[in-house]
């Protein structure tokens, strides 16, 4: 009997959550996994409770269902330097997950920060225009405060 068989086939999200757990195991435990360099190689571990060969999935499934998993949510480590473990994980939307990426570009609007991607989507700015703006901000060609070229402010 495989550890997924402890959960009924009709249980909600069974296969999706099993896939999420397998992904975490690969990222943390398998050097051949492309994402290992960002997780396992940096010391991120999967807790013993979830990594257990026999009952790990049952434990992870139970935690997930009791901690708000719904379709479309992603697992997030609250402390990005911490491990995948019950006290350091939560389920959030992909939009919220974007906040955790080093590559997220922030701009200022109405005296508060907002993700450039969110700003563009909310204002009907096309994906190509977003990519162009992002590139220019990252290269220091335009201001994240005004979205105008820096040279416009030079005397």
PDB file of C-alpha atoms in Angstrom, residues 8-110:
ATOM      1  CA  UNK A   8      -9.818   7.852  -0.170  1.00  0.00           C
ATOM      2  CA  UNK A   9      -9.716   8.482  -3.924  1.00  0.00           C
ATOM      3  CA  UNK A  10     -12.825  10.624  -3.504  1.00  0.00           C
ATOM      4  CA  UNK A  11     -11.216  12.873  -0.867  1.00  0.00           C
ATOM      5  CA  UNK A  12     -11.092  16.497  -2.046  1.00  0.00           C
ATOM      6  CA  UNK A  13      -7.790  17.613  -3.563  1.00  0.00           C
ATOM      7  CA  UNK A  14      -6.078  14.272  -2.827  1.00  0.00           C
ATOM      8  CA  UNK A  15      -4.073  14.083  -6.049  1.00  0.00           C
ATOM      9  CA  UNK A  16      -3.261  17.814  -6.147  1.00  0.00           C
ATOM     10  CA  UNK A  17      -1.931  17.782  -2.578  1.00  0.00           C
ATOM     11  CA  UNK A  18       0.043  14.616  -3.239  1.00  0.00           C
ATOM     12  CA  UNK A  19       1.662  16.363  -6.188  1.00  0.00           C
ATOM     13  CA  UNK A  20       2.483  19.417  -4.028  1.00  0.00           C
ATOM     14  CA  UNK A  21       4.154  17.202  -1.428  1.00  0.00           C
ATOM     15  CA  UNK A  22       6.165  15.378  -4.089  1.00  0.00           C
ATOM     16  CA  UNK A  23       7.306  18.745  -5.459  1.00  0.00           C
ATOM     17  CA  UNK A  24       8.531  19.834  -2.028  1.00  0.00           C
ATOM     18  CA  UNK A  25      10.360  16.520  -1.585  1.00  0.00           C
ATOM     19  CA  UNK A  26      12.117  16.941  -4.925  1.00  0.00           C
ATOM     20  CA  UNK A  27      13.112  20.569  -4.270  1.00  0.00           C
ATOM     21  CA  UNK A  28      14.520  19.694  -0.841  1.00  0.00           C
ATOM     22  CA  UNK A  29      15.904  16.175  -1.281  1.00  0.00           C
ATOM     23  CA  UNK A  30      16.915  15.546  -4.899  1.00  0.00           C
ATOM     24  CA  UNK A  31      20.050  17.263  -6.226  1.00  0.00           C
ATOM     25  CA  UNK A  32      18.996  16.215  -9.745  1.00  0.00           C
ATOM     26  CA  UNK A  33      15.893  18.448  -9.481  1.00  0.00           C
ATOM     27  CA  UNK A  34      16.352  21.773 -11.300  1.00  0.00           C
ATOM     28  CA  UNK A  35      14.976  23.731  -8.300  1.00  0.00           C
ATOM     29  CA  UNK A  36      17.169  21.937  -5.720  1.00  0.00           C
ATOM     30  CA  UNK A  37      19.797  24.694  -5.953  1.00  0.00           C
ATOM     31  CA  UNK A  38      17.232  27.168  -4.578  1.00  0.00           C
ATOM     32  CA  UNK A  39      15.983  24.912  -1.781  1.00  0.00           C
ATOM     33  CA  UNK A  40      17.876  21.806  -0.631  1.00  0.00           C
ATOM     34  CA  UNK A  41      21.269  23.166  -1.625  1.00  0.00           C
ATOM     35  CA  UNK A  42      20.547  26.263   0.497  1.00  0.00           C
ATOM     36  CA  UNK A  43      19.580  24.158   3.501  1.00  0.00           C
ATOM     37  CA  UNK A  44      15.783  24.229   3.115  1.00  0.00           C
ATOM     38  CA  UNK A  45      14.397  20.952   4.435  1.00  0.00           C
ATOM     39  CA  UNK A  46      11.057  19.192   4.460  1.00  0.00           C
ATOM     40  CA  UNK A  47      10.040  18.376   8.050  1.00  0.00           C
ATOM     41  CA  UNK A  48      10.250  14.736   9.122  1.00  0.00           C
ATOM     42  CA  UNK A  49       6.492  14.638   9.695  1.00  0.00           C
ATOM     43  CA  UNK A  50       5.772  15.324   5.988  1.00  0.00           C
ATOM     44  CA  UNK A  51       8.883  13.583   4.646  1.00  0.00           C
ATOM     45  CA  UNK A  52       7.990  10.268   6.325  1.00  0.00           C
ATOM     46  CA  UNK A  53       7.705   7.491   3.723  1.00  0.00           C
ATOM     47  CA  UNK A  54       4.724   5.756   5.311  1.00  0.00           C
ATOM     48  CA  UNK A  55       2.512   8.444   6.852  1.00  0.00           C
ATOM     49  CA  UNK A  56       3.961  11.684   5.492  1.00  0.00           C
ATOM     50  CA  UNK A  57       1.216  12.257   2.972  1.00  0.00           C
ATOM     51  CA  UNK A  58      -1.530  11.559   5.507  1.00  0.00           C
ATOM     52  CA  UNK A  59       0.017  14.155   7.818  1.00  0.00           C
ATOM     53  CA  UNK A  60       0.492  16.704   5.027  1.00  0.00           C
ATOM     54  CA  UNK A  61      -3.010  16.121   3.650  1.00  0.00           C
ATOM     55  CA  UNK A  62      -4.592  16.583   7.088  1.00  0.00           C
ATOM     56  CA  UNK A  63      -2.586  19.747   7.736  1.00  0.00           C
ATOM     57  CA  UNK A  64      -3.489  21.144   4.297  1.00  0.00           C
ATOM     58  CA  UNK A  65      -7.225  20.558   4.635  1.00  0.00           C
ATOM     59  CA  UNK A  66      -7.308  22.009   8.153  1.00  0.00           C
ATOM     60  CA  UNK A  67      -5.223  25.034   7.119  1.00  0.00           C
ATOM     61  CA  UNK A  68      -7.379  26.334   4.317  1.00  0.00           C
ATOM     62  CA  UNK A  69      -6.218  24.636   1.136  1.00  0.00           C
ATOM     63  CA  UNK A  70      -8.539  25.391  -1.774  1.00  0.00           C
ATOM     64  CA  UNK A  71      -8.103  24.892  -5.491  1.00  0.00           C
ATOM     65  CA  UNK A  72      -5.605  27.269  -7.033  1.00  0.00           C
ATOM     66  CA  UNK A  73      -3.691  28.103  -3.854  1.00  0.00           C
ATOM     67  CA  UNK A  74       0.056  27.575  -3.534  1.00  0.00           C
ATOM     68  CA  UNK A  75       2.081  26.568  -0.505  1.00  0.00           C
ATOM     69  CA  UNK A  76       4.236  29.351   0.869  1.00  0.00           C
ATOM     70  CA  UNK A  77       6.989  29.377   3.476  1.00  0.00           C
ATOM     71  CA  UNK A  78       6.301  32.306   5.797  1.00  0.00           C
ATOM     72  CA  UNK A  79       9.993  32.659   6.642  1.00  0.00           C
ATOM     73  CA  UNK A  80      11.721  32.172   3.280  1.00  0.00           C
ATOM     74  CA  UNK A  81      14.876  31.013   5.066  1.00  0.00           C
ATOM     75  CA  UNK A  82      12.893  28.434   7.048  1.00  0.00           C
ATOM     76  CA  UNK A  83      11.894  24.890   6.252  1.00  0.00           C
ATOM     77  CA  UNK A  84       8.727  23.373   4.871  1.00  0.00           C
ATOM     78  CA  UNK A  85       7.002  22.579   8.166  1.00  0.00           C
ATOM     79  CA  UNK A  86       3.539  23.173   9.646  1.00  0.00           C
ATOM     80  CA  UNK A  87       4.496  26.262  11.657  1.00  0.00           C
ATOM     81  CA  UNK A  88       6.236  27.913   8.692  1.00  0.00           C
ATOM     82  CA  UNK A  89       3.784  27.189   5.880  1.00  0.00           C
ATOM     83  CA  UNK A  90       0.496  28.599   4.679  1.00  0.00           C
ATOM     84  CA  UNK A  91      -1.627  28.538   1.547  1.00  0.00           C
ATOM     85  CA  UNK A  92      -1.868  31.733  -0.472  1.00  0.00           C
ATOM     86  CA  UNK A  93      -2.900  32.831  -3.953  1.00  0.00           C
ATOM     87  CA  UNK A  94      -0.400  33.091  -6.776  1.00  0.00           C
ATOM     88  CA  UNK A  95      -0.774  36.887  -6.632  1.00  0.00           C
ATOM     89  CA  UNK A  96       0.318  36.857  -2.991  1.00  0.00           C
ATOM     90  CA  UNK A  97       3.135  34.435  -3.841  1.00  0.00           C
ATOM     91  CA  UNK A  98       4.566  36.948  -6.305  1.00  0.00           C
ATOM     92  CA  UNK A  99       5.414  39.196  -3.339  1.00  0.00           C
ATOM     93  CA  UNK A 100       8.037  36.706  -2.206  1.00  0.00           C
ATOM     94  CA  UNK A 101      10.070  36.719  -5.392  1.00  0.00           C
ATOM     95  CA  UNK A 102      13.309  38.646  -5.576  1.00  0.00           C
ATOM     96  CA  UNK A 103      12.434  39.578  -9.139  1.00  0.00           C
ATOM     97  CA  UNK A 104       9.225  41.423  -8.202  1.00  0.00           C
ATOM     98  CA  UNK A 105       9.414  45.074  -9.265  1.00  0.00           C
ATOM     99  CA  UNK A 106       7.686  47.606  -7.025  1.00  0.00           C
ATOM    100  CA  UNK A 107       6.542  51.089  -7.956  1.00  0.00           C
ATOM    101  CA  UNK A 108       4.951  53.902  -5.938  1.00  0.00           C
ATOM    102  CA  UNK A 109       1.391  55.050  -6.500  1.00  0.00           C
ATOM    103  CA  UNK A 110      -0.623  57.246  -4.127  1.00  0.00           C
TER     104      UNK A 110
END
